[in-house]
PDB file of C-alpha atoms in Angstrom:
ATOM      1  CA  MET A   1       2.821 -18.350  -7.815  1.00 93.00           C
ATOM      2  CA  LEU A   2       3.433 -15.089  -5.963  1.00 97.00           C
ATOM      3  CA  SER A   3       1.521 -15.019  -2.683  1.00 98.00           C
ATOM      4  CA  LEU A   4       0.310 -11.570  -1.604  1.00 98.00           C
ATOM      5  CA  GLY A   5      -0.526 -10.180   1.812  1.00 98.00           C
ATOM      6  CA  PHE A   6      -2.416  -6.890   1.946  1.00 98.00           C
ATOM      7  CA  LEU A   7      -2.491  -4.408   4.828  1.00 98.00           C
ATOM      8  CA  ALA A   8      -5.251  -1.795   4.662  1.00 97.00           C
ATOM      9  CA  SER A   9      -6.768   0.529   7.248  1.00 96.00           C
ATOM     10  CA  ASN A  10      -9.757   1.653   5.201  1.00 95.00           C
ATOM     11  CA  ASN A  11     -10.935   0.941   1.652  1.00 95.00           C
ATOM     12  CA  GLY A  12      -7.768  -0.578   0.218  1.00 96.00           C
ATOM     13  CA  SER A  13      -8.211   0.699  -3.330  1.00 95.00           C
ATOM     14  CA  ALA A  14      -4.807  -0.558  -4.551  1.00 95.00           C
ATOM     15  CA  MET A  15      -5.584  -3.954  -3.030  1.00 97.00           C
ATOM     16  CA  ARG A  16      -8.902  -4.014  -4.911  1.00 98.00           C
ATOM     17  CA  ALA A  17      -7.146  -3.103  -8.172  1.00 97.00           C
ATOM     18  CA  ILE A  18      -4.567  -5.873  -7.711  1.00 98.00           C
ATOM     19  CA  VAL A  19      -7.189  -8.493  -6.783  1.00 98.00           C
ATOM     20  CA  GLY A  20      -9.239  -7.372  -9.789  1.00 98.00           C
ATOM     21  CA  ALA A  21      -6.231  -7.914 -12.062  1.00 98.00           C
ATOM     22  CA  ILE A  22      -5.792 -11.405 -10.578  1.00 98.00           C
ATOM     23  CA  ASP A  23      -9.489 -12.193 -11.139  1.00 98.00           C
ATOM     24  CA  ARG A  24      -9.189 -11.104 -14.789  1.00 98.00           C
ATOM     25  CA  ALA A  25      -6.096 -13.325 -15.224  1.00 97.00           C
ATOM     26  CA  GLU A  26      -3.985 -10.226 -15.941  1.00 97.00           C
ATOM     27  CA  LEU A  27      -1.713 -10.975 -12.990  1.00 97.00           C
ATOM     28  CA  ARG A  28      -0.415 -14.375 -11.915  1.00 97.00           C
ATOM     29  CA  ALA A  29      -0.545 -14.144  -8.146  1.00 98.00           C
ATOM     30  CA  ARG A  30      -2.630 -15.268  -5.193  1.00 98.00           C
ATOM     31  CA  PRO A  31      -4.266 -12.988  -2.603  1.00 98.00           C
ATOM     32  CA  ALA A  32      -3.322 -14.935   0.515  1.00 98.00           C
ATOM     33  CA  LEU A  33      -4.338 -12.579   3.347  1.00 98.00           C
ATOM     34  CA  VAL A  34      -5.902  -9.202   4.111  1.00 98.00           C
ATOM     35  CA  VAL A  35      -5.116  -7.568   7.460  1.00 98.00           C
ATOM     36  CA  SER A  36      -6.569  -4.366   8.872  1.00 98.00           C
ATOM     37  CA  ASN A  37      -6.037  -2.558  12.142  1.00 97.00           C
ATOM     38  CA  LYS A  38      -9.751  -1.599  12.105  1.00 96.00           C
ATOM     39  CA  GLN A  39     -12.545  -4.100  12.713  1.00 95.00           C
ATOM     40  CA  ASP A  40     -15.008  -2.144  10.550  1.00 96.00           C
ATOM     41  CA  SER A  41     -12.585  -1.634   7.665  1.00 96.00           C
ATOM     42  CA  PRO A  42     -14.177  -1.895   4.196  1.00 98.00           C
ATOM     43  CA  ALA A  43     -11.026  -3.818   3.209  1.00 98.00           C
ATOM     44  CA  LEU A  44     -12.026  -6.647   5.565  1.00 98.00           C
ATOM     45  CA  ALA A  45     -15.570  -6.641   4.181  1.00 98.00           C
ATOM     46  CA  PHE A  46     -14.070  -6.915   0.678  1.00 98.00           C
ATOM     47  CA  ALA A  47     -11.910  -9.858   1.775  1.00 98.00           C
ATOM     48  CA  ARG A  48     -14.954 -11.625   3.240  1.00 97.00           C
ATOM     49  CA  GLU A  49     -16.920 -11.101   0.009  1.00 97.00           C
ATOM     50  CA  LYS A  50     -14.025 -12.448  -2.088  1.00 97.00           C
ATOM     51  CA  GLY A  51     -13.324 -15.410   0.188  1.00 98.00           C
ATOM     52  CA  ILE A  52      -9.823 -14.180   1.027  1.00 98.00           C
ATOM     53  CA  ALA A  53      -8.375 -15.074   4.436  1.00 98.00           C
ATOM     54  CA  HIS A  54      -8.473 -11.984   6.655  1.00 98.00           C
ATOM     55  CA  ALA A  55      -7.718 -10.749  10.154  1.00 98.00           C
ATOM     56  CA  CYS A  56      -8.118  -7.657  12.285  1.00 98.00           C
ATOM     57  CA  ILE A  57      -4.981  -6.889  14.286  1.00 98.00           C
ATOM     58  CA  PRO A  58      -5.430  -3.704  16.343  1.00 96.00           C
ATOM     59  CA  THR A  59      -2.174  -1.850  16.923  1.00 94.00           C
ATOM     60  CA  ARG A  60      -2.989   1.044  19.228  1.00 90.00           C
ATOM     61  CA  HIS A  61      -2.874  -0.532  22.710  1.00 91.00           C
ATOM     62  CA  ASP A  62       0.038  -2.952  22.311  1.00 95.00           C
ATOM     63  CA  PRO A  63       2.148  -2.302  19.195  1.00 94.00           C
ATOM     64  CA  HIS A  64       4.711  -4.992  20.115  1.00 96.00           C
ATOM     65  CA  LEU A  65       2.055  -7.693  20.414  1.00 97.00           C
ATOM     66  CA  ALA A  66       0.469  -6.468  17.173  1.00 97.00           C
ATOM     67  CA  ASP A  67       3.847  -6.728  15.428  1.00 98.00           C
ATOM     68  CA  ARG A  68       4.286 -10.348  16.553  1.00 98.00           C
ATOM     69  CA  ARG A  69       0.691 -11.221  15.595  1.00 98.00           C
ATOM     70  CA  LEU A  70       1.065  -9.638  12.168  1.00 98.00           C
ATOM     71  CA  LEU A  71       4.323 -11.453  11.479  1.00 98.00           C
ATOM     72  CA  LYS A  72       2.745 -14.785  12.474  1.00 98.00           C
ATOM     73  CA  ALA A  73      -0.349 -14.171  10.324  1.00 98.00           C
ATOM     74  CA  LEU A  74       1.759 -13.308   7.263  1.00 98.00           C
ATOM     75  CA  ALA A  75       4.086 -16.273   7.793  1.00 98.00           C
ATOM     76  CA  ASP A  76       1.220 -18.713   8.401  1.00 98.00           C
ATOM     77  CA  ALA A  77      -0.453 -17.529   5.166  1.00 98.00           C
ATOM     78  CA  GLY A  78       2.765 -18.147   3.210  1.00 98.00           C
ATOM     79  CA  VAL A  79       3.007 -14.530   2.074  1.00 98.00           C
ATOM     80  CA  ASP A  80       5.872 -13.679  -0.308  1.00 98.00           C
ATOM     81  CA  LEU A  81       5.150  -9.969  -0.815  1.00 98.00           C
ATOM     82  CA  VAL A  82       3.403  -7.549   1.573  1.00 98.00           C
ATOM     83  CA  ILE A  83       1.416  -4.710   0.010  1.00 98.00           C
ATOM     84  CA  LEU A  84       0.382  -1.668   2.012  1.00 97.00           C
ATOM     85  CA  SER A  85      -2.820  -0.223   0.604  1.00 95.00           C
ATOM     86  CA  GLY A  86      -3.653   2.778   2.745  1.00 91.00           C
ATOM     87  CA  TYR A  87      -2.320   1.149   5.921  1.00 93.00           C
ATOM     88  CA  LEU A  88      -1.998   4.046   8.332  1.00 87.00           C
ATOM     89  CA  ARG A  89       0.119   2.392  11.013  1.00 90.00           C
ATOM     90  CA  LYS A  90       3.887   2.067  11.218  1.00 92.00           C
ATOM     91  CA  LEU A  91       5.095  -1.533  10.936  1.00 96.00           C
ATOM     92  CA  GLY A  92       6.987  -3.045  13.837  1.00 96.00           C
ATOM     93  CA  PRO A  93      10.603  -4.234  13.847  1.00 97.00           C
ATOM     94  CA  ALA A  94       9.838  -7.980  13.748  1.00 97.00           C
ATOM     95  CA  THR A  95       7.711  -7.710  10.604  1.00 98.00           C
ATOM     96  CA  LEU A  96      10.128  -5.266   8.968  1.00 98.00           C
ATOM     97  CA  ALA A  97      13.087  -7.587   9.610  1.00 98.00           C
ATOM     98  CA  ALA A  98      11.354 -10.785   8.476  1.00 98.00           C
ATOM     99  CA  PHE A  99      10.024  -9.205   5.262  1.00 98.00           C
ATOM    100  CA  GLU A 100      12.906  -6.847   4.479  1.00 97.00           C
ATOM    101  CA  GLY A 101      12.867  -6.004   0.772  1.00 97.00           C
ATOM    102  CA  ARG A 102       9.419  -7.591   0.426  1.00 98.00           C
ATOM    103  CA  ILE A 103       7.097  -4.829   1.708  1.00 98.00           C
ATOM    104  CA  LEU A 104       5.765  -2.251  -0.758  1.00 98.00           C
ATOM    105  CA  ASN A 105       3.767   0.907  -0.167  1.00 96.00           C
ATOM    106  CA  VAL A 106       2.146   3.331  -2.573  1.00 95.00           C
ATOM    107  CA  HIS A 107       2.334   7.042  -1.786  1.00 94.00           C
ATOM    108  CA  PRO A 108       0.078   9.594  -3.542  1.00 95.00           C
ATOM    109  CA  ALA A 109       2.867  11.998  -4.555  1.00 97.00           C
ATOM    110  CA  LEU A 110       6.265  11.993  -6.183  1.00 97.00           C
ATOM    111  CA  LEU A 111       8.551  11.129  -3.286  1.00 97.00           C
ATOM    112  CA  PRO A 112      10.746  12.406  -1.774  1.00 95.00           C
ATOM    113  CA  LYS A 113       8.405  15.431  -1.963  1.00 95.00           C
ATOM    114  CA  PHE A 114       5.287  15.531   0.209  1.00 96.00           C
ATOM    115  CA  GLY A 115       6.068  12.462   2.318  1.00 95.00           C
ATOM    116  CA  GLY A 116       6.568  11.766   5.994  1.00 92.00           C
ATOM    117  CA  GLU A 117       4.457  11.391   9.102  1.00 90.00           C
ATOM    118  CA  GLY A 118       0.925  12.734   8.711  1.00 89.00           C
ATOM    119  CA  MET A 119       1.227  13.053   4.930  1.00 92.00           C
ATOM    120  CA  TYR A 120      -1.512  10.820   3.586  1.00 88.00           C
ATOM    121  CA  GLY A 121      -4.771  11.126   1.664  1.00 89.00           C
ATOM    122  CA  ARG A 122      -6.177  14.582   1.068  1.00 93.00           C
ATOM    123  CA  ARG A 123      -3.400  16.279   3.072  1.00 95.00           C
ATOM    124  CA  VAL A 124      -0.846  15.291   0.423  1.00 96.00           C
ATOM    125  CA  HIS A 125      -2.897  16.739  -2.445  1.00 97.00           C
ATOM    126  CA  GLU A 126      -3.604  19.929  -0.513  1.00 96.00           C
ATOM    127  CA  ALA A 127       0.145  20.381   0.036  1.00 97.00           C
ATOM    128  CA  VAL A 128       0.884  19.692  -3.644  1.00 96.00           C
ATOM    129  CA  LEU A 129      -1.686  22.281  -4.728  1.00 95.00           C
ATOM    130  CA  ALA A 130      -0.559  24.861  -2.149  1.00 95.00           C
ATOM    131  CA  ASN A 131       3.024  24.491  -3.382  1.00 95.00           C
ATOM    132  CA  GLY A 132       2.016  25.323  -6.956  1.00 95.00           C
ATOM    133  CA  GLU A 133       3.227  22.020  -8.404  1.00 96.00           C
ATOM    134  CA  THR A 134       2.513  21.325 -12.076  1.00 96.00           C
ATOM    135  CA  GLN A 135       2.928  17.562 -11.623  1.00 97.00           C
ATOM    136  CA  SER A 136       2.058  14.951  -9.066  1.00 98.00           C
ATOM    137  CA  GLY A 137       1.762  11.223  -9.260  1.00 97.00           C
ATOM    138  CA  ALA A 138       2.267   7.925  -7.470  1.00 97.00           C
ATOM    139  CA  THR A 139       5.349   6.356  -5.931  1.00 97.00           C
ATOM    140  CA  ILE A 140       5.867   2.682  -5.083  1.00 97.00           C
ATOM    141  CA  HIS A 141       8.598   2.312  -2.476  1.00 97.00           C
ATOM    142  CA  LEU A 142      10.030  -0.240  -0.105  1.00 97.00           C
ATOM    143  CA  VAL A 143       8.866   0.083   3.481  1.00 97.00           C
ATOM    144  CA  ASP A 144      11.347   0.629   6.277  1.00 94.00           C
ATOM    145  CA  GLY A 145      11.141   2.051   9.787  1.00 91.00           C
ATOM    146  CA  GLU A 146      10.399   5.623   8.634  1.00 91.00           C
ATOM    147  CA  TYR A 147       7.306   6.995   6.909  1.00 88.00           C
ATOM    148  CA  ASP A 148       7.631   7.199   3.099  1.00 92.00           C
ATOM    149  CA  HIS A 149      11.377   6.704   3.301  1.00 91.00           C
ATOM    150  CA  GLY A 150      12.355   3.386   1.668  1.00 94.00           C
ATOM    151  CA  ARG A 151      13.948   2.951  -1.757  1.00 96.00           C
ATOM    152  CA  ILE A 152      11.752   4.025  -4.682  1.00 97.00           C
ATOM    153  CA  ILE A 153      10.823   1.132  -6.985  1.00 97.00           C
ATOM    154  CA  ALA A 154       8.536   2.894  -9.496  1.00 97.00           C
ATOM    155  CA  GLN A 155       6.850   6.248 -10.145  1.00 98.00           C
ATOM    156  CA  SER A 156       4.063   7.466 -12.392  1.00 97.00           C
ATOM    157  CA  ARG A 157       3.453  11.156 -13.145  1.00 97.00           C
ATOM    158  CA  ILE A 158       0.246  13.069 -13.789  1.00 97.00           C
ATOM    159  CA  ALA A 159      -0.071  16.662 -14.971  1.00 97.00           C
ATOM    160  CA  ILE A 160      -1.845  19.225 -12.817  1.00 97.00           C
ATOM    161  CA  ALA A 161      -3.802  21.622 -14.987  1.00 94.00           C
ATOM    162  CA  PRO A 162      -4.468  25.214 -13.927  1.00 92.00           C
ATOM    163  CA  GLY A 163      -7.676  25.248 -11.906  1.00 93.00           C
ATOM    164  CA  ASP A 164      -7.537  21.567 -10.900  1.00 95.00           C
ATOM    165  CA  SER A 165      -9.115  21.033  -7.486  1.00 95.00           C
ATOM    166  CA  VAL A 166      -7.792  18.856  -4.670  1.00 96.00           C
ATOM    167  CA  GLN A 167     -10.541  16.351  -5.500  1.00 96.00           C
ATOM    168  CA  GLU A 168      -9.518  16.205  -9.185  1.00 96.00           C
ATOM    169  CA  ILE A 169      -5.860  15.726  -8.305  1.00 97.00           C
ATOM    170  CA  GLN A 170      -6.765  13.036  -5.782  1.00 95.00           C
ATOM    171  CA  ALA A 171      -8.916  11.141  -8.315  1.00 95.00           C
ATOM    172  CA  ASN A 172      -6.215  11.297 -11.003  1.00 96.00           C
ATOM    173  CA  VAL A 173      -3.476  10.219  -8.609  1.00 96.00           C
ATOM    174  CA  MET A 174      -5.570   7.290  -7.319  1.00 94.00           C
ATOM    175  CA  LYS A 175      -6.007   6.002 -10.880  1.00 95.00           C
ATOM    176  CA  ALA A 176      -2.255   6.326 -11.425  1.00 96.00           C
ATOM    177  CA  GLU A 177      -1.546   4.551  -8.112  1.00 96.00           C
ATOM    178  CA  ASN A 178      -3.688   1.555  -8.986  1.00 96.00           C
ATOM    179  CA  VAL A 179      -2.267   1.149 -12.500  1.00 97.00           C
ATOM    180  CA  LEU A 180       1.299   1.523 -11.224  1.00 98.00           C
ATOM    181  CA  PHE A 181       0.860  -0.932  -8.361  1.00 97.00           C
ATOM    182  CA  VAL A 182      -0.651  -3.605 -10.614  1.00 98.00           C
ATOM    183  CA  ALA A 183       2.180  -3.114 -13.131  1.00 98.00           C
ATOM    184  CA  THR A 184       4.832  -3.299 -10.386  1.00 98.00           C
ATOM    185  CA  VAL A 185       3.403  -6.476  -8.846  1.00 98.00           C
ATOM    186  CA  ARG A 186       3.196  -7.980 -12.360  1.00 98.00           C
ATOM    187  CA  ARG A 187       6.915  -7.249 -12.878  1.00 97.00           C
ATOM    188  CA  ILE A 188       7.659  -9.079  -9.628  1.00 98.00           C
ATOM    189  CA  ALA A 189       5.338 -12.007 -10.444  1.00 97.00           C
ATOM    190  CA  GLU A 190       6.972 -12.399 -13.865  1.00 96.00           C
ATOM    191  CA  GLY A 191      10.475 -12.337 -12.405  1.00 95.00           C
ATOM    192  CA  GLU A 192      11.516  -9.030 -13.933  1.00 96.00           C
ATOM    193  CA  LEU A 193      12.042  -7.742 -10.388  1.00 96.00           C
ATOM    194  CA  GLY A 194      13.391 -10.370  -8.014  1.00 94.00           C
ATOM    195  CA  LEU A 195      12.556 -10.681  -4.318  1.00 95.00           C
ATOM    196  CA  PRO A 196      13.865  -9.328  -2.057  1.00 96.00           C
ATOM    197  CA  LEU A 197      13.880  -6.002  -3.875  1.00 93.00           C
TER     198      LEU A 197
END
């Protein structure tokens, strides 16, 4: 059974969608670990409520130590696939090397557009709207040493109607993100996509 490790800085909505699919027996996988860089993260509260192993690993003061601690936590939990669900810190070289081809992120736009450092959350949707785009969507990509840079695994598109607000775009993209991430993890769990990717 596919063993999942989740990294989330805040709410972890994709993580919640994936765990929900597991709970409903729509996805054959095991949530092995939730890690946040913030002690008060709602993602950690969710993990506690669900009885999922969890840890807070702050990254700001000593990124190298945090990298080693994260790698150990993921390895000790037997994680096969690492899922970034709104994790707003860059991963360190030890974790990236050990889990190469096994770390996925979801980005709330159609990469390679509207990606890169500082492009997350509302900022992405504001940029999409300001650019006059008629489509946006979600992108699942492999994680490497650069923000929003790794190979694209899957995308889902949504239409932007005239007059749509940033909030409407954000809500529609979040729904698309969650559906796409569950579907992508299911493809991996069922062997349609082999690891490493």
